Amino acid sequence: MKSSFQEKKKRIDRLEREHCLTLEDYAFLLRERDEESTAYLRERADAVRRAVFGPEVYLRGLIEFTNVCRNDCLYCGLRRSNGKIERYRLSEEEILSCCSTGYALGYRTFVLQGGEDPSFSPERIAALVRAIKEQFPEAAVTLSVGEHPYETYALWKRAGADRYFLRHETANEAHYRLLHPEEMSLAHRKQCLYDLKVLGYQVGCGFMVGSPGQTEEALAEDLLFLTELEPEMVGIGPFLPQHDTPFREEPKGSAEETLFLLGMIRLLLPEALLPATTALGTLHPEGRELGLRFGANVLMPNLSPRETREKYAIYDNKICTGDEAAECRECLARRVEGAGYFIAEGRGDHRRFLKEEAKAP
Ligand code: SAH
């Protein structure tokens, strides 16, 4: 029998008040999720988001600059064992040209994301960061290129990188094993996140919702890990099968569960930057708008050249692969305003990282 709404409300209220619940309470809320508790959580998450950020939504221009990867994560279409995918790499000029296009459209954050491609050496990525920062000094640069040694992260920080996005994928050891090859480890992934924190990056972690073998307890561990790490950003999206991976037959994650988790994370980390992801928009036609209504406040539209978008095939049926950057920008503004929010100008830093002079009246 389902438990009463009061039982759920009590926990949601405590999460809003104390920003933390026990593993059992998180798992309880996820397991007993229903229409009534979802509606209540949405209301609270939106109230908190509006109290902290107002109706503002921050944009990050995503540049998927290489789909070559030395890793073999079982869920990801870029995995090295995938012999079917057509590999590509953007040149430095192409990447800078994506930034120019984005800059003209008002983007002030560029996210360079890719597989762990050895041909982009630490020094080559550092030079790229320097070039972007030189040409667009007001823009923030986020790197999302996987696991690297402390020294490499330090080099990129010195080159001017502001943020780093590395999803932990799952905080449950056994579940991590199920999703990754032998040579990868949760401990190492977490160490990377702590290294990035120490180096002064604004750090984003995150996980997939509904990945094979995931339980409510594993998700509860993800939430506990957020309290431990205190990331500036949390990227979550539904798992979506990719046809050339071992998980091709696995069921998709649920949009409802993803939205519920977004709401929980907004209460857990009121000041966090929370993207409504492309994966959520792929799963549900209004996924990103719904995400905003459940506490998300960031969108990461694609700035990659149209010709390469389909090749960055981490999962199937990715949306917006046929759009030009300018079309995406207009479409998003309509969607954001239609949902009752508006697109903010500027870099959208986490408030812990706002410069002192910017804070002064
Ligand atoms: N190589 C980088 C970038 C990975 S792609 C890194 O390791 O961080 C960005 C994110 O896409 C991943 O962190 C993963 O959470 C997500 N992703 C990969 N395959 C996916 C799939 N099949 N469904 C949904 N999300 C997926």
JSON list of C-alpha atoms and ligand atoms in Angstrom, two decimals, residues 69 71 73-78 113-116 144-147 164-169 184 189 206-208 235 237-242 245 247 279 312-316, ligand 1:
[
{"chain": "A", "resi": 69, "resn": "CYS", "atom": "CA", "xyz": [37.40, 8.18, -26.67]},
{"chain": "A", "resi": 71, "resn": "ASN", "atom": "CA", "xyz": [37.27, 4.75, -22.48]},
{"chain": "A", "resi": 73, "resn": "CYS", "atom": "CA", "xyz": [31.74, 2.99, -20.69]},
{"chain": "A", "resi": 74, "resn": "LEU", "atom": "CA", "xyz": [29.01, 0.49, -21.47]},
{"chain": "A", "resi": 75, "resn": "TYR", "atom": "CA", "xyz": [26.22, 3.05, -21.88]},
{"chain": "A", "resi": 76, "resn": "CYS", "atom": "CA", "xyz": [28.01, 5.52, -24.16]},
{"chain": "A", "resi": 77, "resn": "GLY", "atom": "CA", "xyz": [27.99, 5.49, -27.95]},
{"chain": "A", "resi": 78, "resn": "LEU", "atom": "CA", "xyz": [31.45, 7.07, -28.04]},
{"chain": "A", "resi": 113, "resn": "GLN", "atom": "CA", "xyz": [33.05, 18.55, -24.21]},
{"chain": "A", "resi": 114, "resn": "GLY", "atom": "CA", "xyz": [34.50, 15.45, -25.73]},
{"chain": "A", "resi": 115, "resn": "GLY", "atom": "CA", "xyz": [35.63, 11.90, -25.34]},
{"chain": "A", "resi": 116, "resn": "GLU", "atom": "CA", "xyz": [38.99, 11.23, -23.70]},
{"chain": "A", "resi": 144, "resn": "SER", "atom": "CA", "xyz": [34.27, 18.37, -19.86]},
{"chain": "A", "resi": 145, "resn": "VAL", "atom": "CA", "xyz": [36.85, 15.93, -21.09]},
{"chain": "A", "resi": 146, "resn": "GLY", "atom": "CA", "xyz": [36.89, 13.20, -18.49]},
{"chain": "A", "resi": 147, "resn": "GLU", "atom": "CA", "xyz": [39.46, 11.92, -16.02]},
{"chain": "A", "resi": 164, "resn": "TYR", "atom": "CA", "xyz": [34.86, 21.54, -15.03]},
{"chain": "A", "resi": 165, "resn": "PHE", "atom": "CA", "xyz": [31.98, 19.18, -15.66]},
{"chain": "A", "resi": 166, "resn": "LEU", "atom": "CA", "xyz": [32.56, 15.54, -14.77]},
{"chain": "A", "resi": 167, "resn": "ARG", "atom": "CA", "xyz": [29.52, 13.47, -13.90]},
{"chain": "A", "resi": 168, "resn": "HIS", "atom": "CA", "xyz": [30.26, 10.89, -11.26]},
{"chain": "A", "resi": 169, "resn": "GLU", "atom": "CA", "xyz": [27.62, 8.74, -13.08]},
{"chain": "A", "resi": 184, "resn": "MET", "atom": "CA", "xyz": [37.72, 2.44, -14.39]},
{"chain": "A", "resi": 189, "resn": "ARG", "atom": "CA", "xyz": [36.30, 9.48, -10.60]},
{"chain": "A", "resi": 206, "resn": "GLY", "atom": "CA", "xyz": [25.95, 14.39, -11.97]},
{"chain": "A", "resi": 207, "resn": "PHE", "atom": "CA", "xyz": [24.42, 11.11, -12.96]},
{"chain": "A", "resi": 208, "resn": "MET", "atom": "CA", "xyz": [22.04, 9.38, -15.32]},
{"chain": "A", "resi": 235, "resn": "GLY", "atom": "CA", "xyz": [23.88, 17.66, -14.43]},
{"chain": "A", "resi": 237, "resn": "GLY", "atom": "CA", "xyz": [19.46, 13.35, -17.41]},
{"chain": "A", "resi": 238, "resn": "PRO", "atom": "CA", "xyz": [17.65, 10.16, -18.26]},
{"chain": "A", "resi": 239, "resn": "PHE", "atom": "CA", "xyz": [19.61, 7.16, -19.50]},
{"chain": "A", "resi": 240, "resn": "LEU", "atom": "CA", "xyz": [18.83, 6.64, -23.19]},
{"chain": "A", "resi": 241, "resn": "PRO", "atom": "CA", "xyz": [19.99, 3.48, -24.96]},
{"chain": "A", "resi": 242, "resn": "GLN", "atom": "CA", "xyz": [22.43, 3.79, -27.86]},
{"chain": "A", "resi": 245, "resn": "THR", "atom": "CA", "xyz": [26.38, -0.33, -27.14]},
{"chain": "A", "resi": 247, "resn": "PHE", "atom": "CA", "xyz": [22.90, -1.51, -23.35]},
{"chain": "A", "resi": 279, "resn": "ALA", "atom": "CA", "xyz": [18.66, 14.07, -22.86]},
{"chain": "A", "resi": 312, "resn": "TYR", "atom": "CA", "xyz": [28.34, 12.91, -31.17]},
{"chain": "A", "resi": 313, "resn": "ALA", "atom": "CA", "xyz": [26.05, 9.93, -30.67]},
{"chain": "A", "resi": 314, "resn": "ILE", "atom": "CA", "xyz": [26.27, 9.26, -26.94]},
{"chain": "A", "resi": 315, "resn": "TYR", "atom": "CA", "xyz": [22.61, 8.10, -27.09]},
{"chain": "A", "resi": 316, "resn": "ASP", "atom": "CA", "xyz": [20.00, 7.63, -29.85]},
{"chain": "B", "resi": 1, "resn": "SAH", "atom": "N1", "xyz": [34.05, 12.12, -21.71]},
{"chain": "B", "resi": 1, "resn": "SAH", "atom": "C1", "xyz": [33.42, 13.13, -20.90]},
{"chain": "B", "resi": 1, "resn": "SAH", "atom": "C2", "xyz": [32.08, 13.55, -21.46]},
{"chain": "B", "resi": 1, "resn": "SAH", "atom": "C3", "xyz": [31.06, 12.45, -21.50]},
{"chain": "B", "resi": 1, "resn": "SAH", "atom": "S1", "xyz": [29.55, 12.77, -22.35]},
{"chain": "B", "resi": 1, "resn": "SAH", "atom": "C4", "xyz": [33.33, 12.62, -19.48]},
{"chain": "B", "resi": 1, "resn": "SAH", "atom": "O1", "xyz": [33.72, 11.49, -19.22]},
{"chain": "B", "resi": 1, "resn": "SAH", "atom": "O2", "xyz": [32.90, 13.37, -18.63]},
{"chain": "B", "resi": 1, "resn": "SAH", "atom": "C5", "xyz": [28.62, 13.56, -21.09]},
{"chain": "B", "resi": 1, "resn": "SAH", "atom": "C6", "xyz": [27.64, 12.70, -20.32]},
{"chain": "B", "resi": 1, "resn": "SAH", "atom": "O3", "xyz": [26.71, 12.06, -21.17]},
{"chain": "B", "resi": 1, "resn": "SAH", "atom": "C7", "xyz": [28.23, 11.55, -19.54]},
{"chain": "B", "resi": 1, "resn": "SAH", "atom": "O4", "xyz": [28.81, 11.98, -18.37]},
{"chain": "B", "resi": 1, "resn": "SAH", "atom": "C8", "xyz": [27.02, 10.64, -19.32]},
{"chain": "B", "resi": 1, "resn": "SAH", "atom": "O5", "xyz": [26.41, 10.86, -18.04]},
{"chain": "B", "resi": 1, "resn": "SAH", "atom": "C9", "xyz": [26.05, 11.07, -20.42]},
{"chain": "B", "resi": 1, "resn": "SAH", "atom": "N2", "xyz": [25.73, 9.90, -21.26]},
{"chain": "B", "resi": 1, "resn": "SAH", "atom": "C10", "xyz": [26.58, 9.07, -21.90]},
{"chain": "B", "resi": 1, "resn": "SAH", "atom": "N3", "xyz": [25.90, 8.07, -22.50]},
{"chain": "B", "resi": 1, "resn": "SAH", "atom": "C11", "xyz": [24.59, 8.27, -22.22]},
{"chain": "B", "resi": 1, "resn": "SAH", "atom": "C12", "xyz": [23.40, 7.57, -22.53]},
{"chain": "B", "resi": 1, "resn": "SAH", "atom": "N4", "xyz": [23.42, 6.46, -23.26]},
{"chain": "B", "resi": 1, "resn": "SAH", "atom": "N5", "xyz": [22.22, 8.07, -22.08]},
{"chain": "B", "resi": 1, "resn": "SAH", "atom": "C13", "xyz": [22.19, 9.20, -21.36]},
{"chain": "B", "resi": 1, "resn": "SAH", "atom": "N6", "xyz": [23.28, 9.89, -21.02]},
{"chain": "B", "resi": 1, "resn": "SAH", "atom": "C14", "xyz": [24.47, 9.45, -21.44]}
]
